[in-house]
Tab-separated table of C-alpha atoms in Angstrom:
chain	number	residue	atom	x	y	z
A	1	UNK	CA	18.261	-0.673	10.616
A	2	UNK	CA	16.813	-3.404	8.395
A	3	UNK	CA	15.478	-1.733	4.829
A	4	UNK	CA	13.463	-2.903	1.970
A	5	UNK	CA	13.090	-0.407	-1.107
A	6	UNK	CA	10.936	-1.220	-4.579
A	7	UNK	CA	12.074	1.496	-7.213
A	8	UNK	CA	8.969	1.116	-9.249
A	9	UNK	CA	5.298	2.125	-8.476
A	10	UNK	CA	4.229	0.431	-11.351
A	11	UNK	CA	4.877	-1.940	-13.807
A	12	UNK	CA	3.279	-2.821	-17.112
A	13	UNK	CA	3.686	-6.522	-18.910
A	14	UNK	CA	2.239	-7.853	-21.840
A	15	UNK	CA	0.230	-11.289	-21.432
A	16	UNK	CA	2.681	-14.262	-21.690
A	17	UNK	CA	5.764	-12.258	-21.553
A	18	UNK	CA	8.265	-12.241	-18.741
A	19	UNK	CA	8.461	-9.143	-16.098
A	20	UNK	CA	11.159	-8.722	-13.111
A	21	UNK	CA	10.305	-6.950	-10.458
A	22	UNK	CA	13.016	-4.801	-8.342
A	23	UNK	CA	13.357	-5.561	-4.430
A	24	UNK	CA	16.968	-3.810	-2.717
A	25	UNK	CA	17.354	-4.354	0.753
A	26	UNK	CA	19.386	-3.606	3.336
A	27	UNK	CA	20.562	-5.221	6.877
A	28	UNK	CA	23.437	-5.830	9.103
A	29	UNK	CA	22.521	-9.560	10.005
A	30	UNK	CA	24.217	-12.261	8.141
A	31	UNK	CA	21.222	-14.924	8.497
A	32	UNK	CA	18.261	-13.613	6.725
A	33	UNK	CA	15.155	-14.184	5.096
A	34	UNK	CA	13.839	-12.531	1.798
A	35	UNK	CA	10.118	-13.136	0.764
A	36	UNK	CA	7.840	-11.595	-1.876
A	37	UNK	CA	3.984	-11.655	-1.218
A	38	UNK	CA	1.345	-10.621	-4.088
A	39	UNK	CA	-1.795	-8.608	-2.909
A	40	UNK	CA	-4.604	-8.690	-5.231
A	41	UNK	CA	-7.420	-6.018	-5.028
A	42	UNK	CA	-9.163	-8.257	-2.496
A	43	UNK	CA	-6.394	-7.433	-0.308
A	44	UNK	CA	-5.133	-10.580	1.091
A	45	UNK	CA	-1.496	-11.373	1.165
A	46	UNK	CA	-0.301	-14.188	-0.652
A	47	UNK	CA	2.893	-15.987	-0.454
A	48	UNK	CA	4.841	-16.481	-3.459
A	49	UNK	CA	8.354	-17.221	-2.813
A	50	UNK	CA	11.238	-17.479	0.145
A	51	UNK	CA	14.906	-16.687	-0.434
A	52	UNK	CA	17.611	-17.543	2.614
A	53	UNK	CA	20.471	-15.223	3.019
A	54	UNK	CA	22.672	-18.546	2.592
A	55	UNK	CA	21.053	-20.231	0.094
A	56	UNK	CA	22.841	-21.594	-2.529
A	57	UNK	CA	21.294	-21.003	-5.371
A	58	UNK	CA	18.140	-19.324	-6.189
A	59	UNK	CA	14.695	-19.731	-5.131
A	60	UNK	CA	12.032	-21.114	-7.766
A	61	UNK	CA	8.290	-21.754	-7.265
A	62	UNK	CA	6.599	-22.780	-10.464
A	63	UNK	CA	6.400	-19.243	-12.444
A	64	UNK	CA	7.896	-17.619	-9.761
A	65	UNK	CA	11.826	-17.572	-9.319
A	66	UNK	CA	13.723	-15.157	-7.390
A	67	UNK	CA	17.071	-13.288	-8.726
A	68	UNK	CA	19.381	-13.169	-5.734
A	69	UNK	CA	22.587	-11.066	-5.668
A	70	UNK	CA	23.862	-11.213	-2.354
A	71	UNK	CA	26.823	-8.604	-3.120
A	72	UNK	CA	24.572	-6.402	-4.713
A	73	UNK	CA	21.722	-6.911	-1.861
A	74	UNK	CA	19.245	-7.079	-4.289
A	75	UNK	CA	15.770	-10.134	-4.281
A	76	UNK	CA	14.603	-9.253	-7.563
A	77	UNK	CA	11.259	-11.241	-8.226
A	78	UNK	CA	10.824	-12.758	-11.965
A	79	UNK	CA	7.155	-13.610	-12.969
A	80	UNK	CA	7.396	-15.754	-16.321
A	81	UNK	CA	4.893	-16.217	-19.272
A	82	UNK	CA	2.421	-13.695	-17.406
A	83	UNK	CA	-0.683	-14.123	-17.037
A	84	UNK	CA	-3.830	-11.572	-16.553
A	85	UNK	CA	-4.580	-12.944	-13.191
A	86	UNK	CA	-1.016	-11.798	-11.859
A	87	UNK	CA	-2.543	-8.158	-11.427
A	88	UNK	CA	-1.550	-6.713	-8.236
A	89	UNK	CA	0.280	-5.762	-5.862
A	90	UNK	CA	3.762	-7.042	-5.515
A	91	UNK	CA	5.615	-7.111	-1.947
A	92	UNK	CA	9.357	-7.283	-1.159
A	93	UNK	CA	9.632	-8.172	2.606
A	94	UNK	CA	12.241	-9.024	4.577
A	95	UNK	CA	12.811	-11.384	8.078
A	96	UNK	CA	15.763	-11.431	10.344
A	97	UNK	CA	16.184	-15.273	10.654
A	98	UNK	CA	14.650	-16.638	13.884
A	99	UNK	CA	16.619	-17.423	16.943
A	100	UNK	CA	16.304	-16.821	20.504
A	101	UNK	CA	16.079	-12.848	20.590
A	102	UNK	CA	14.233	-12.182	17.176
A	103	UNK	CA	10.843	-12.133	16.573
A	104	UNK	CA	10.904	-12.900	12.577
A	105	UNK	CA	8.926	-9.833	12.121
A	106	UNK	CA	8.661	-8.813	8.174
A	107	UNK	CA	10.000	-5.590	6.939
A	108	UNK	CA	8.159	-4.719	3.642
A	109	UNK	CA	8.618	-2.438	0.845
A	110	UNK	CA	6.546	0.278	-0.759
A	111	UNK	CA	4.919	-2.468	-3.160
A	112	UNK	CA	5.076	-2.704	-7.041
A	113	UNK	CA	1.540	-2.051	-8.830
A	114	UNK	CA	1.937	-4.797	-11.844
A	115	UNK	CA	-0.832	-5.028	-14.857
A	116	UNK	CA	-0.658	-7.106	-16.651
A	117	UNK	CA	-2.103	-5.883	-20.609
A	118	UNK	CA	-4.133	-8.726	-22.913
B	1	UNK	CA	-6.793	-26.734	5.686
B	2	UNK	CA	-8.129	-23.232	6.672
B	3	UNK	CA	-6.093	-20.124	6.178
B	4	UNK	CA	-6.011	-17.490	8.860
B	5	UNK	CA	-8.941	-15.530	9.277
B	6	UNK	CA	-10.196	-11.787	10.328
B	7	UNK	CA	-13.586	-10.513	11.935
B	8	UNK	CA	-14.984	-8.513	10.617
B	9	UNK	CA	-13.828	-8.066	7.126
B	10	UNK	CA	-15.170	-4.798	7.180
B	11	UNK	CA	-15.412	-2.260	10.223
B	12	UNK	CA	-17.030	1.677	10.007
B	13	UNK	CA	-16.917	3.521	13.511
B	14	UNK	CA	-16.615	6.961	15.043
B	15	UNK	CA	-13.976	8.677	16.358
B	16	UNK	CA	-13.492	8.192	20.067
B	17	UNK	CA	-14.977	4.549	19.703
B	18	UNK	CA	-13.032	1.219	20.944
B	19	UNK	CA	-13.215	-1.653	18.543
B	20	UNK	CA	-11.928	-4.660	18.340
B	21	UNK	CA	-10.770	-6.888	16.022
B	22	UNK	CA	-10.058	-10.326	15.271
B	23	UNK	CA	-7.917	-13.228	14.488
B	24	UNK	CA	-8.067	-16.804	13.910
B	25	UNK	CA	-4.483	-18.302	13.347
B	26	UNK	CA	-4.068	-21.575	11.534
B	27	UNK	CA	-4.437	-24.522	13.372
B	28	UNK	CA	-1.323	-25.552	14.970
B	29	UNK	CA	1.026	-22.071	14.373
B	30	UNK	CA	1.928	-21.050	17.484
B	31	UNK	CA	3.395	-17.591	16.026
B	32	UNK	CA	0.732	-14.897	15.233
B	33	UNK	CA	1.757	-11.492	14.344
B	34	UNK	CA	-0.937	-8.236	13.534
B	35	UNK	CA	0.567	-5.563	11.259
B	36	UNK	CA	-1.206	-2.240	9.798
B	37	UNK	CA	-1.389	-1.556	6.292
B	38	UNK	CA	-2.167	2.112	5.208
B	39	UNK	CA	-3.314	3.243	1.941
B	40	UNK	CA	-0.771	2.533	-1.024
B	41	UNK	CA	1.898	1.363	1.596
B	42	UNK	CA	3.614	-1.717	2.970
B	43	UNK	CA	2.275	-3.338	6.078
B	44	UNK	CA	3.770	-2.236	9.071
B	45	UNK	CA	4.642	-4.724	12.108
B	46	UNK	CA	2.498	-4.076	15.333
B	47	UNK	CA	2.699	-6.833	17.157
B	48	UNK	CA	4.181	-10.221	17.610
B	49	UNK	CA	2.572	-13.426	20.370
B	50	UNK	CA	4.735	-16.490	20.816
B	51	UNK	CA	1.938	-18.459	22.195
B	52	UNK	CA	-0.085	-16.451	25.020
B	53	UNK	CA	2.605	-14.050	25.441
B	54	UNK	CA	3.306	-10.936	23.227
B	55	UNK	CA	7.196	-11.401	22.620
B	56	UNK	CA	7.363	-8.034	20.653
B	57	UNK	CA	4.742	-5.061	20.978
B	58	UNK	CA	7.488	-2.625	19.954
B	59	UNK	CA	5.415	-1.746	16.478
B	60	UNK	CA	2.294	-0.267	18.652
B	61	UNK	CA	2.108	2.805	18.097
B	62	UNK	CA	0.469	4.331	21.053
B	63	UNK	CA	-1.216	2.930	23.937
B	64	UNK	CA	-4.648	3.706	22.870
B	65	UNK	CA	-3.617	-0.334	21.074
B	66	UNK	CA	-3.506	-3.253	22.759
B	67	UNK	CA	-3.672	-7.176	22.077
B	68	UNK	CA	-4.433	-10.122	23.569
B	69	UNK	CA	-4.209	-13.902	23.127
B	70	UNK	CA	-5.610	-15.768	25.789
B	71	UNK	CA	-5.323	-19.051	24.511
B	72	UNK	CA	-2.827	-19.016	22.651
B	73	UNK	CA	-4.805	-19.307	19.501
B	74	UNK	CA	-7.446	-16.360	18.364
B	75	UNK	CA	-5.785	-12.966	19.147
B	76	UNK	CA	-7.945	-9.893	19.768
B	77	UNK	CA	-6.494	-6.203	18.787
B	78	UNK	CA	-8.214	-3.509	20.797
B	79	UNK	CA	-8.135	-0.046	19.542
B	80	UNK	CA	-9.590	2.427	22.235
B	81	UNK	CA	-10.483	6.101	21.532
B	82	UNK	CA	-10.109	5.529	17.942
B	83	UNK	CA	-8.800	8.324	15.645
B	84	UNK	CA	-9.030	9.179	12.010
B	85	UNK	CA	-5.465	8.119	11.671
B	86	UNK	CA	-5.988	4.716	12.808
B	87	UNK	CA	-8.109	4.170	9.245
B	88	UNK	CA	-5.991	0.964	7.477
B	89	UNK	CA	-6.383	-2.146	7.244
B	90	UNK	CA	-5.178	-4.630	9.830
B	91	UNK	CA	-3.948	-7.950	8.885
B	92	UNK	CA	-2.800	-10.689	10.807
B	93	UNK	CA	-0.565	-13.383	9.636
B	94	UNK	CA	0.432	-16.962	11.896
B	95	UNK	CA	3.464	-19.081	11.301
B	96	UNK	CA	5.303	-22.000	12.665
B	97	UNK	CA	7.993	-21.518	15.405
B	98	UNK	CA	11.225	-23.860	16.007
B	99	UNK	CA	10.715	-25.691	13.000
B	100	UNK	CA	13.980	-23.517	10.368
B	101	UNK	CA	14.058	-20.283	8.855
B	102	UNK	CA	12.084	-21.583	5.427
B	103	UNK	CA	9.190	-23.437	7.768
B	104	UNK	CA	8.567	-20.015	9.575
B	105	UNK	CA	7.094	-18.510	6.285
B	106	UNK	CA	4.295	-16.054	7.386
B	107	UNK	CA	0.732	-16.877	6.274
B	108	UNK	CA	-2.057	-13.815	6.056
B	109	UNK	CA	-5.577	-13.222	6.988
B	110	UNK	CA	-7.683	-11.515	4.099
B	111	UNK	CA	-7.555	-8.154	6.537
B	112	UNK	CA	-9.857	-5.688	8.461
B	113	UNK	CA	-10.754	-2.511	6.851
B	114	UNK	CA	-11.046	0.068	9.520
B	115	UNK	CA	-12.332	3.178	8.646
B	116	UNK	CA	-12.819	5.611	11.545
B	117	UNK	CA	-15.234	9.020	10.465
């Protein structure tokens, strides 16, 4: 069965510096999907970033870049030069890759708690 | 363009009440999934529509909940006989279909908040 652990409740960062957040997962498929979604205290989901089980190299999105080790299953989320407004609640998910028989429904983690200190 | 959106934002009942809630994809995502997010945890997959029909309602977790999507568009999730347990918010997300594994990126609603007393 598909799995998605995050190791730490909460994280602490200093304004401006650089914090990586821990995603492990774990899945039988080959073809994949690996996002990470921020929840603020409003509560709405946000996407930040997509990773494809055969993607070459990894995933960036402005701030946002994802640390991929396929071998090591791991979808480790790095936030760069942090800012106060990246408070929240951080998301690991996972997706079987869509095809005829699979619904692309998202497995998610426990969440990381990340504040971010001025 | 408009995000996905939830009525009511906010929802108080009593136990043994049905409520309903609801869901507004974004225009043109043909995918719309519900999920159920309790306190300090991930959200949890309910239920998946591919268009009118639900392709996946393997994440209910009892038949007190249903769903609905007439049109293919708004989605309805009914909760009858509700129970203190089914406090958590309930958050619906719509996405593309056929169009690649990147493309099919899940977008979310801001969420009900269902508190049952």
């Amino acid at each position: 069965a598909q799995k998605i652990t995050q190791t730490q409740p909460g994280m602490f960062v200093q304004e401006k510096e650089a914090v990586t957040l821990d995603c492990t997962y774990d899945t039988s498929d080959p073809s994949y999907g690996l996002f990470w979604y921020k929840q603020p205290s409003s509560g709405e989901m946000i996407f930040l970033i997509y990773q494809g089980s055969y993607d070459q190299q990894n995933a960036t999105e402005g701030r946002y870049s994802l640390n991929f080790q396929k071998a090591r299953k791991s979808a480790n989320l790095v936030i760069s030069a942090s800012q106060l407004g990246d408070s929240a609640m951080y998301f690991c998910a996972m997706r079987e890759d869509p095809g005829s028989s699979n619904t692309g429904k998202l497995i998610f983690g426990q969440g990381t708690t990340l504040q971010v200190k001025p | 363009g408009a995000g996905v959106s939830q009525t009511p934002s906010n929802k108080v009942t009593e136990k043994g009440k049905y409520v309903e809630l609801r869901c507004d994809p974004i225009s043109g995502h043909t995918a719309l999934y519900w999920y159920r997010q309790s306190l300090g945890q991930g959200p949890e997959f309910l239920i998946y529509f591919q268009g009118t029909g639900a392709a996946d309602d393997s994440g209910l977790p009892n038949d007190r909940f249903f769903a609905v999507r007439p049109e293919g568009s708004v989605s309805t999730l009914k909760i009858q006989r509700t129970e203190r347990g089914d406090s958590a918010v309930y958050l619906c997300a719509s996405s593309l279909k056929g169009q690649g594994p990147r493309q099919e990126t899940q977008y979310f609603g801001p969420g009900t908040r269902l508190l049952v007393l």
